[in-house]
Every structure is written in C-alpha cells, then in structure tokens.
Amino acid sequence: MSDLTLPIDRQRPLDPPDEIIELSRQASMHRMRYADGHLGWLVTGYAAARAVLADPRFSNRPEKMHPAFPARAALAQNGEFRMPPGMFLRTDPPEHTRYRKLLTGQFTVRRMKMLEPRIEEITNACLDDMEAAGGPVDLVQAFALPIPSLVICELLGVPYEDRARFHEDAKVLVNLETKAEDALAALGSTMAYLHGLIQRKRKEPGDDLLSGLIESGDLNDEELTGVAFLLLLAGHETTANMLGLGTYALLANPDQLAAMRDDPAVVENGVEELLRYLTIIHLGPFRLALEDVEIEGNLIKAGEMVGLSLPAANRDPSRFPEGETLDVTRPASGHMTFGHGIHQCLGQQLARAEMRIAYPALLRRLPGLRLAVTPEEVPMRSHMSIYGVHSLPVTW
Amino acid sequence: MEIKADTTVCIGAGMCALTVPDVFDQSDDEGTVVVLRGEVPPELEDAVRRAVTLCPSGAISAS
C-alpha cells in the first residue's frame, strides 16, 4: 500500500472517496506517500485519530512537515513563505497555550448564547432580502456566507464592507491547487490589510475582540495580525460551507429536512449529525511525530507524518453504526469535525449557535425550498481544504 | 461521583458546559472549566461521564 497518495476525488458528493471507504474497511491506519515522496501514514479509524490528536508527541508546527498535495510542496519549498507568528493553530505548547488562553474567554458557551439575538437578526435580514429578491438565488451568496461573515466581522471589529477583498484571498488560500506565488500574494494582501486595521484600532479602539486584545497588551502588532487572520479565515470558510453543504444534504434527504424544520427538539442534535455526516474538513489535519509513537500496534517513527481522514473517522462503524446514513436523531456527539486534543476548534460554540439558528429559520421561512438545478449540477469544492458547495442555486 | 478539573490542562473548548450546564461552566477570562456543584445528582451522572469523554484535552475526570 506504500504507493497510496491521499485520495481526494469523490464519486458521490456527500460520501468520502471510495478509496478511503475501502481503506477504512481494511484497517484504521495505512502507509501513505506524501507529495514530496515522504512515506508517512493515513489514519481512517476513529480511535486511532483521537489517539493521535490527543498525543503531545505529535507536533502541529509547519517547519518540518511533509506536504500532502503537490502545490503545497512547492509552497513549502519557497523560501519566502513564513507562518505569521499569531497563526497559533500551527504551533505547539507552550506557544500555543499562550495564544489560546488569551482567546478562549471570548468564545465560551455562555458568551455565544449572548450573541444569539444578534445572529437571529442577521439571519432574518438575509431571509428578508432573499424573499424580496425572489428565487432563484445562490444560497451561498445570499445566506450561507453572509451570516458567519457578518457575525465574525462584528465580533472581531472588521468593517463588513471590506469583506469582498478578503473573500477573494480566502478562496485562493484554501484552494489546494493554488500556485505558491498566488498563495503568497493572497496571504500578503490580507495580512497587509489586517495590519493596517490593527494600527487604526490602536488609535481608535472599538468595543470588539481585536480592540480588547490590543488593550490587553499581551501581543505585538505582528502577532495580532496573525491572530486576526486565523480567526477571520476560520470564521468564514467553515460555517459558511456547513450551511451551504448542510442545506444541500437536507434537500437530498427530505425526511431529515422535515425533522429539522418541524421539531425544535431535534435541531441541537441535528446540527451535530450534520457536522458528523458532512465533515467539511475532508483532508487532514496532519501531524509530525516528534519521537517514536506506537498507536494500535503501528510504530510511527520520529519525523514521520500522520494525516487524518476525519470523514472516515466520523463514519467508523465501531463508533457510529450505519454512519453512511444521515439521521438527525442518532446520538452524534463525539464526532471529530472540530478535531480533538489541544487544537480542537476555538470557535466551535459560535459555529453551533449559527447553525442552530440558521437551518430552522431558513427551512421555516421558505418551506417550499428546493434546488433550482439538478443535484449533479451543483459545483462541489473537491479541491479545497474545506469541502462544501461553490454555489447552491435554490428557489421556493 | 467525584469530579476533578484541571484548569492548567483545559483549553476552553466548552464541551463540558455544553453537555452538562448544571454541573460545568467556563470562567469569563480564560474560558477554563468551572465545576458548579460538588455533588452530582444520580440523574446527571451519565451526562457527566459523556462530558469527560468529549473533553478534548483530558482536563476533567469523574469517579
């Protein structure tokens, strides 16, 4: 199996690639060839994936990582590329701990509850605009993207009118086929914008997260820029794709859609099940072994890469029986869509609040919601690091 | 049932507060785990065990 490279192309839009499904039936860990020739690992089993992500002997620092995709290999070899210091997702403790502790208080369950009335207002305003425009509309542009975009911009204190430029850069950055020079340009453009924003906020602070971080005095401007970039990117691309792809999945499963629309008691677990079933982080995360580690009888040697297939882990039949079926009533908590271990998603409670509000609001306001094209015509984000739909033409 | 919470390990993911809000909360400054009650009523014990399993950093335990 050592000639295996990471399978990306899906035969069916809502299921992992057939090669991944077949591999996960055989074993939970596999030898895999990375894009630079390095022979590392691919994990498809739930327990093994949790074990890797919870183990401090694996690093998330990018410096010695072996890229899984050819375009990323070129980027890694480009001497100009340097991870901004505040991009704490790609750090290890104690550096990671320092950044995370500065931010966790801003994303607690209670604080996200307090945001709910504002998320409801934003959601209803999007639905008002959709109704006024009349179908067909692209649900991504009219609903799935603006809700998380407005919320994270408000939370961070990024003027919403500046978003168009950031969206373009984000698209380039999460595209796995983006050339090194294009990725560097997009990163540079957004970082320059955010650096300027932080300098403006130093002079004129507002009542927002970035102003609060500036005031606390713990981070310099370069670190603040990196933090702002990470939160802005993570706040956009993830929930937007969950809302777009989730609606596509519900339209393909009318009984599940009806349950999410008609039974408020189903919604909370239904959101967890959509997170599990869709697993939009469809390639990775990746880790590097800092020393020899044995997991489920497999010896991962120091310096070897481990890539995780979260979609496979979330459909592991030993953890989620009949996991290939979308069932909003199954106990779905414990899925790995937000990761596991110290890097588990900082914004997960915000994402949950947005989805708990947005899905039922959409389905109740527009009970006749349907695709305006055939399901096969919906363009899927197969070659993006975050899976979803590029657009979702709907009418009602 | 005895609950132990280690705020030096906690990463503030909030899974405990989401799963059993009657037992767990998060601090306002660092978002780390706060145990609201020493005694867990029997009807909440299963939920507390689930919260322990869901905790991504191994910061809480129950015995």
Coordinates of C-alpha atoms in Angstrom, one line a residue:
Chain A
M1 CA 0.0 0.0 0.0
S2 CA 3.1 2.3 0.1
D3 CA 2.2 3.7 -3.3
L4 CA -1.0 5.2 -1.9
T5 CA -1.4 9.0 -2.1
L6 CA -4.2 10.9 -0.4
P7 CA -7.4 10.2 -2.3
I8 CA -9.3 13.4 -3.0
D9 CA -11.9 12.9 -5.7
R10 CA -15.4 11.8 -4.6
Q11 CA -17.6 9.5 -6.6
R12 CA -20.7 10.8 -4.7
P13 CA -20.8 14.4 -3.4
L14 CA -21.7 13.5 0.2
D15 CA -19.5 10.5 0.8
P16 CA -15.7 10.3 1.2
P17 CA -13.8 9.0 -1.8
D18 CA -14.4 5.2 -2.4
E19 CA -10.7 4.5 -1.9
I20 CA -11.0 6.0 1.6
I21 CA -14.1 4.0 2.4
E22 CA -12.4 0.8 1.2
L23 CA -9.2 1.5 3.2
S24 CA -11.2 2.2 6.4
R25 CA -12.9 -1.2 6.0
Q26 CA -9.4 -2.9 5.9
A27 CA -7.6 -1.2 8.8
S28 CA -7.6 2.0 10.8
M29 CA -4.0 3.1 9.8
H30 CA -2.3 2.9 6.4
R31 CA 1.1 3.8 4.9
M32 CA 0.8 6.8 2.6
R33 CA 3.1 8.6 0.2
Y34 CA 3.2 12.4 0.7
A35 CA 3.7 14.8 -2.2
D36 CA 7.4 15.2 -1.7
G37 CA 8.0 11.4 -1.6
H38 CA 8.0 11.0 2.1
L39 CA 6.4 7.7 3.3
G40 CA 4.1 8.5 6.2
W41 CA 0.7 7.5 7.5
L42 CA -3.0 8.0 6.8
V43 CA -5.4 7.3 9.7
T44 CA -9.0 6.4 8.9
G45 CA -10.2 4.9 12.3
Y46 CA -12.0 6.9 15.0
A47 CA -10.0 5.7 18.0
A48 CA -6.6 6.0 16.2
A49 CA -7.4 9.5 15.0
R50 CA -8.4 10.6 18.6
A51 CA -5.2 9.0 19.9
V52 CA -3.0 10.9 17.5
L53 CA -4.7 14.3 18.1
A54 CA -4.6 13.9 21.9
D55 CA -0.9 12.9 22.0
P56 CA 1.7 15.6 22.8
R57 CA 4.4 13.6 21.0
F58 CA 2.9 14.9 17.7
S59 CA 3.7 18.4 16.5
N60 CA 1.5 20.8 14.5
R61 CA 4.3 23.1 13.6
P62 CA 4.7 23.6 9.9
E63 CA 8.5 23.7 9.7
K64 CA 9.4 20.1 9.2
M65 CA 6.1 18.9 7.8
H66 CA 5.8 16.9 4.6
P67 CA 3.1 18.3 2.3
A68 CA 0.3 16.0 1.1
F69 CA -0.5 18.0 -2.0
P70 CA 1.8 18.9 -4.9
A71 CA 1.0 22.6 -4.9
R72 CA 1.7 22.8 -1.2
A73 CA 5.0 21.0 -1.7
A74 CA 6.0 23.9 -4.0
L75 CA 4.8 26.4 -1.4
A76 CA 6.9 24.7 1.4
Q77 CA 10.0 24.8 -0.8
N78 CA 9.5 28.5 -1.5
G79 CA 11.9 30.3 0.9
E80 CA 9.6 33.4 1.1
F81 CA 7.0 31.5 3.0
R82 CA 6.9 32.1 6.7
M83 CA 4.0 31.3 9.0
P84 CA 2.9 34.6 10.7
P85 CA 3.6 34.4 14.5
G86 CA 0.0 34.8 15.6
M87 CA -1.2 31.8 13.5
F88 CA -1.3 29.8 16.7
L89 CA -3.2 26.8 15.1
R90 CA 0.2 25.8 13.7
T91 CA 2.1 26.0 17.0
D92 CA 2.8 23.6 19.9
P93 CA 2.7 24.3 23.6
P94 CA 3.8 26.5 25.4
E95 CA 3.5 28.9 22.5
H96 CA 0.0 27.6 21.6
T97 CA -1.2 27.7 25.2
R98 CA -0.3 31.4 25.4
Y99 CA -2.4 32.5 22.5
R100 CA -5.3 30.1 23.2
K101 CA -5.7 31.4 26.8
L102 CA -5.9 34.9 25.5
L103 CA -8.9 34.0 23.3
T104 CA -10.9 31.2 25.0
G105 CA -12.8 33.5 27.3
Q106 CA -14.2 35.2 24.2
F107 CA -15.8 32.0 22.8
T108 CA -17.4 30.3 25.8
V109 CA -20.8 28.6 25.6
R110 CA -22.3 31.4 27.7
R111 CA -20.9 34.2 25.6
M112 CA -22.1 32.6 22.4
K113 CA -25.6 32.3 23.9
M114 CA -25.5 36.1 24.5
L115 CA -24.8 36.5 20.8
E116 CA -27.8 34.6 19.7
P117 CA -30.3 37.5 19.4
R118 CA -27.8 39.3 17.1
I119 CA -27.3 36.1 15.0
E120 CA -31.1 35.8 14.7
E121 CA -31.3 39.4 13.5
I122 CA -28.6 38.8 10.9
T123 CA -30.3 35.6 9.7
N124 CA -33.7 37.2 9.4
A125 CA -32.3 40.1 7.5
C126 CA -30.7 37.6 5.0
L127 CA -34.1 35.8 4.6
D128 CA -35.9 39.2 4.1
D129 CA -33.5 40.0 1.3
M130 CA -34.0 36.6 -0.3
E131 CA -37.8 36.8 -0.2
A132 CA -37.7 40.4 -1.6
A133 CA -35.4 39.3 -4.4
G134 CA -37.4 36.1 -5.2
G135 CA -36.0 32.8 -6.4
P136 CA -33.8 31.5 -7.8
V137 CA -30.9 32.8 -5.8
D138 CA -27.5 31.3 -4.9
L139 CA -27.9 30.3 -1.3
V140 CA -24.2 30.6 -0.7
Q141 CA -24.1 34.3 -1.6
A142 CA -27.5 35.1 -0.1
F143 CA -27.4 33.2 3.2
A144 CA -24.6 30.7 3.9
L145 CA -21.7 33.1 3.5
P146 CA -23.2 36.4 4.8
I147 CA -24.3 35.0 8.2
P148 CA -21.0 33.8 9.5
S149 CA -19.2 36.6 7.7
L150 CA -21.2 39.3 9.4
V151 CA -21.0 37.6 12.8
I152 CA -17.2 37.2 12.7
C153 CA -16.6 40.6 11.3
E154 CA -18.7 42.2 14.1
L155 CA -17.1 40.1 16.7
L156 CA -13.6 40.9 15.6
G157 CA -14.3 44.5 14.7
V158 CA -13.5 44.1 10.9
P159 CA -15.6 46.6 8.8
Y160 CA -18.0 44.3 6.8
E161 CA -17.7 46.5 3.7
D162 CA -14.0 45.3 3.5
R163 CA -15.0 41.7 3.2
A164 CA -15.1 41.3 -0.6
R165 CA -11.3 41.6 -0.9
F166 CA -10.8 39.1 2.0
H167 CA -13.2 36.6 0.4
E168 CA -11.2 36.5 -2.8
D169 CA -7.9 36.0 -0.9
A170 CA -9.5 33.2 1.2
K171 CA -10.7 31.4 -1.9
V172 CA -7.1 31.4 -3.2
L173 CA -5.7 30.2 0.1
V174 CA -7.9 27.3 0.7
N175 CA -7.6 26.0 -2.9
L176 CA -5.3 23.0 -2.8
E177 CA -4.1 23.7 -6.4
T178 CA -3.1 27.3 -5.8
K179 CA 0.4 28.0 -7.0
A180 CA 3.0 29.2 -4.5
E181 CA 3.3 32.7 -5.8
D182 CA -0.5 33.2 -5.8
A183 CA -0.8 31.9 -2.2
L184 CA 1.9 34.2 -1.1
A185 CA 0.2 37.2 -2.8
A186 CA -3.2 36.4 -1.2
L187 CA -1.6 35.9 2.2
G188 CA 0.4 39.1 1.9
S189 CA -2.6 41.1 0.7
T190 CA -4.9 40.1 3.6
M191 CA -2.1 40.4 6.2
A192 CA -1.3 43.9 5.0
Y193 CA -5.0 44.9 5.3
L194 CA -5.3 43.4 8.8
H195 CA -2.0 45.0 9.9
G196 CA -3.4 48.4 8.8
L197 CA -6.7 47.7 10.6
I198 CA -4.9 46.9 13.9
Q199 CA -2.9 50.1 13.7
R200 CA -6.1 52.1 13.1
K201 CA -7.7 50.3 16.1
R202 CA -4.7 51.2 18.3
K203 CA -5.6 54.8 17.7
E204 CA -9.3 54.4 17.8
P205 CA -10.4 51.3 19.8
G206 CA -13.9 49.9 19.5
D207 CA -16.0 47.5 21.5
D208 CA -14.7 44.4 19.8
L209 CA -12.4 41.4 20.2
L210 CA -9.4 42.9 18.4
S211 CA -9.5 46.2 20.3
G212 CA -9.7 44.2 23.5
L213 CA -6.7 42.1 22.6
I214 CA -4.8 45.3 21.7
E215 CA -5.7 46.8 25.0
S216 CA -4.6 43.8 27.0
G217 CA -1.1 44.5 25.8
D218 CA -0.1 40.8 25.5
L219 CA 0.6 40.7 21.8
N220 CA 2.6 42.9 19.4
D221 CA 1.1 44.1 16.1
E222 CA 2.6 41.2 14.1
E223 CA 1.1 38.6 16.5
L224 CA -2.2 40.4 16.5
T225 CA -2.3 40.4 12.7
G226 CA -1.7 36.6 12.7
V227 CA -4.5 36.0 15.3
A228 CA -6.9 38.3 13.3
F229 CA -6.1 36.4 10.1
L230 CA -6.7 33.0 11.7
L231 CA -10.0 33.9 13.3
L232 CA -11.3 35.7 10.2
L233 CA -10.4 32.8 7.9
A234 CA -11.7 30.1 10.3
G235 CA -14.9 32.1 11.0
H236 CA -15.7 32.4 7.3
E237 CA -14.8 29.3 5.4
T238 CA -16.1 26.7 7.9
T239 CA -19.6 27.7 9.0
A240 CA -20.4 29.1 5.5
N241 CA -19.6 25.7 4.0
M242 CA -21.6 23.8 6.7
L243 CA -24.6 26.0 5.9
G244 CA -24.3 25.5 2.2
L245 CA -23.5 21.8 2.1
G246 CA -25.9 21.1 5.0
T247 CA -28.8 22.6 3.1
Y248 CA -27.8 20.5 0.0
A249 CA -27.7 17.4 2.2
L250 CA -31.1 18.2 3.8
L251 CA -32.7 18.8 0.4
A252 CA -31.4 15.4 -0.7
N253 CA -33.0 13.8 2.4
P254 CA -36.5 15.3 2.7
D255 CA -37.5 13.3 5.8
Q256 CA -34.4 14.7 7.7
L257 CA -35.2 18.2 6.4
A258 CA -38.8 17.9 7.7
A259 CA -37.5 16.8 11.1
M260 CA -35.1 19.8 11.3
R261 CA -37.8 22.2 10.2
D262 CA -40.8 20.9 12.3
D263 CA -39.3 19.6 15.5
P264 CA -37.3 22.1 17.6
A265 CA -36.2 19.3 19.9
V266 CA -34.3 17.7 17.0
V267 CA -32.3 20.8 16.0
E268 CA -29.4 20.7 18.5
N269 CA -28.6 17.0 17.8
G270 CA -29.4 17.5 14.1
V271 CA -26.6 20.1 13.9
E272 CA -24.2 17.6 15.5
E273 CA -25.3 15.0 13.0
L274 CA -24.8 17.3 10.0
L275 CA -21.3 18.1 11.4
R276 CA -20.5 14.4 11.7
Y277 CA -22.0 13.3 8.4
L278 CA -20.6 16.1 6.2
T279 CA -17.2 16.6 8.0
I280 CA -16.2 19.5 5.8
I281 CA -12.5 19.3 7.0
H282 CA -12.2 16.5 4.4
L283 CA -8.3 16.3 4.1
G284 CA -6.3 16.4 7.2
P285 CA -5.4 17.6 9.8
F286 CA -1.7 16.5 9.6
R287 CA 0.8 15.9 12.4
L288 CA 4.5 15.2 12.7
A289 CA 5.8 12.6 15.1
L290 CA 8.5 14.2 17.4
E291 CA 9.5 10.8 18.7
D292 CA 8.7 7.1 18.0
V293 CA 5.0 6.5 18.9
E294 CA 3.1 3.3 18.8
I295 CA -0.6 3.5 18.0
E296 CA -2.8 0.4 17.8
G297 CA 0.3 -1.7 17.3
N298 CA 1.7 0.5 14.5
L299 CA 5.1 2.1 15.1
I300 CA 5.2 5.7 13.8
K301 CA 8.8 6.7 13.7
A302 CA 10.1 10.1 14.8
G303 CA 9.9 12.5 11.8
E304 CA 7.1 10.7 10.1
M305 CA 3.9 12.4 9.1
V306 CA 0.4 11.3 10.1
G307 CA -2.6 12.6 8.1
L308 CA -6.1 12.0 9.4
S309 CA -9.2 11.5 7.3
L310 CA -11.9 13.0 9.6
P311 CA -14.7 11.9 7.3
A312 CA -13.6 8.3 7.6
A313 CA -13.2 8.6 11.4
N314 CA -16.7 10.1 11.6
R315 CA -18.1 7.2 9.7
D316 CA -16.2 4.5 11.6
P317 CA -18.9 1.8 12.2
S318 CA -17.4 0.9 15.5
R319 CA -18.2 4.4 16.8
F320 CA -21.2 5.4 14.6
P321 CA -23.1 2.4 13.3
E322 CA -24.6 3.0 9.8
G323 CA -22.6 6.2 9.7
E324 CA -23.1 6.5 6.0
T325 CA -26.7 7.5 6.6
L326 CA -27.8 11.0 7.7
D327 CA -30.0 10.6 10.7
V328 CA -30.7 13.7 12.7
T329 CA -31.9 11.7 15.7
R330 CA -28.8 9.5 16.1
P331 CA -26.6 10.3 19.1
A332 CA -24.0 12.2 17.1
S333 CA -21.9 13.9 19.8
G334 CA -18.3 12.8 19.9
H335 CA -17.8 13.4 16.2
M336 CA -14.3 14.7 15.3
T337 CA -15.4 17.5 12.9
F338 CA -13.9 20.2 15.3
G339 CA -10.9 18.0 15.9
H340 CA -9.7 16.7 19.2
G341 CA -6.8 17.5 21.6
I342 CA -5.5 20.9 22.4
H343 CA -6.2 22.3 18.9
Q344 CA -9.9 21.5 19.0
C345 CA -11.7 24.3 17.3
L346 CA -11.8 27.5 19.3
G347 CA -14.9 28.8 17.5
Q348 CA -17.0 25.6 17.7
Q349 CA -19.6 27.0 20.1
L350 CA -20.1 30.0 17.8
A351 CA -20.5 27.7 14.8
R352 CA -23.1 25.7 16.7
A353 CA -25.0 28.8 17.6
E354 CA -25.0 30.0 14.0
M355 CA -26.2 26.6 12.7
R356 CA -28.9 26.1 15.4
I357 CA -30.4 29.4 14.4
A358 CA -29.8 29.4 10.6
Y359 CA -31.0 26.0 9.5
P360 CA -34.5 26.0 11.1
A361 CA -35.0 29.7 10.2
L362 CA -34.3 29.0 6.6
L363 CA -36.5 25.9 6.4
R364 CA -39.4 27.5 8.2
R365 CA -39.4 30.8 6.3
L366 CA -39.1 29.0 2.9
P367 CA -41.0 25.7 3.3
G368 CA -41.0 25.2 -0.5
L369 CA -37.2 25.4 -0.7
R370 CA -35.8 23.3 -3.5
L371 CA -32.8 23.1 -5.8
A372 CA -33.1 25.3 -8.9
V373 CA -30.8 22.9 -10.8
T374 CA -30.3 19.2 -10.7
P375 CA -28.2 17.8 -7.8
E376 CA -25.5 16.8 -10.3
E377 CA -25.2 20.4 -11.5
V378 CA -24.2 21.8 -8.0
P379 CA -20.4 22.5 -8.1
M380 CA -18.7 20.8 -5.2
R381 CA -15.5 22.0 -3.5
S382 CA -13.5 18.8 -4.0
H383 CA -10.1 20.5 -4.3
M384 CA -10.5 23.0 -1.5
S385 CA -9.1 22.3 2.0
I386 CA -12.7 22.9 3.3
Y387 CA -15.3 20.9 1.5
G388 CA -18.7 22.3 0.5
V389 CA -20.6 23.7 -2.4
H390 CA -19.2 26.6 -4.5
S391 CA -22.7 27.7 -5.1
L392 CA -26.2 26.4 -4.4
P393 CA -28.9 27.7 -6.8
V394 CA -32.3 27.4 -4.9
T395 CA -35.9 28.6 -5.4
W396 CA -39.1 28.2 -3.3
Chain B
M1 CA -19.4 10.9 42.0
E2 CA -16.2 12.9 42.4
I3 CA -15.3 15.4 39.7
K4 CA -11.7 16.6 39.2
A5 CA -11.0 19.5 36.9
D6 CA -7.5 20.7 35.9
T7 CA -7.6 24.3 34.6
T8 CA -3.9 24.1 33.6
V9 CA -4.8 21.4 31.0
C10 CA -8.1 22.9 30.0
I11 CA -8.2 24.6 26.6
G12 CA -11.7 26.1 27.0
A13 CA -13.4 24.2 24.2
G14 CA -16.6 24.3 26.3
M15 CA -17.8 20.7 25.7
C16 CA -18.5 20.2 29.4
A17 CA -20.5 23.4 29.7
L18 CA -22.4 22.5 26.6
T19 CA -23.1 18.9 27.7
V20 CA -24.0 19.4 31.4
P21 CA -24.6 23.1 32.1
D22 CA -25.9 22.3 35.5
V23 CA -22.5 20.9 36.6
F24 CA -19.9 22.8 34.4
D25 CA -19.4 26.4 33.4
Q26 CA -16.5 28.3 32.0
S27 CA -14.6 31.2 33.5
D28 CA -15.1 34.6 31.9
D29 CA -11.4 35.5 31.5
E30 CA -9.8 32.3 30.2
G31 CA -12.8 30.2 29.4
T32 CA -11.5 27.4 31.5
V33 CA -13.7 24.8 33.3
V34 CA -15.6 25.8 36.5
V35 CA -17.3 23.0 38.5
L36 CA -20.6 24.4 39.7
R37 CA -21.5 21.7 42.2
G38 CA -19.5 19.2 44.2
E39 CA -22.4 16.7 44.4
V40 CA -23.7 15.3 41.1
P41 CA -27.3 14.1 41.3
P42 CA -27.6 10.5 40.0
E43 CA -29.7 11.5 37.0
L44 CA -26.8 13.7 35.8
E45 CA -24.0 11.1 36.2
D46 CA -24.3 9.7 32.7
A47 CA -24.1 13.2 31.2
V48 CA -21.0 13.9 33.3
R49 CA -19.4 10.7 32.0
R50 CA -20.2 11.8 28.5
A51 CA -18.7 15.2 29.1
V52 CA -15.5 13.5 30.3
T53 CA -15.3 11.5 27.1
L54 CA -16.0 14.6 25.0
C55 CA -13.4 16.8 26.7
P56 CA -10.6 17.2 24.0
S57 CA -7.8 17.9 26.4
G58 CA -8.5 15.4 29.2
A59 CA -9.0 18.2 31.7
I60 CA -11.9 16.6 33.6
S61 CA -12.4 13.3 35.2
A62 CA -15.1 11.7 37.2
S63 CA -15.1 8.7 39.6

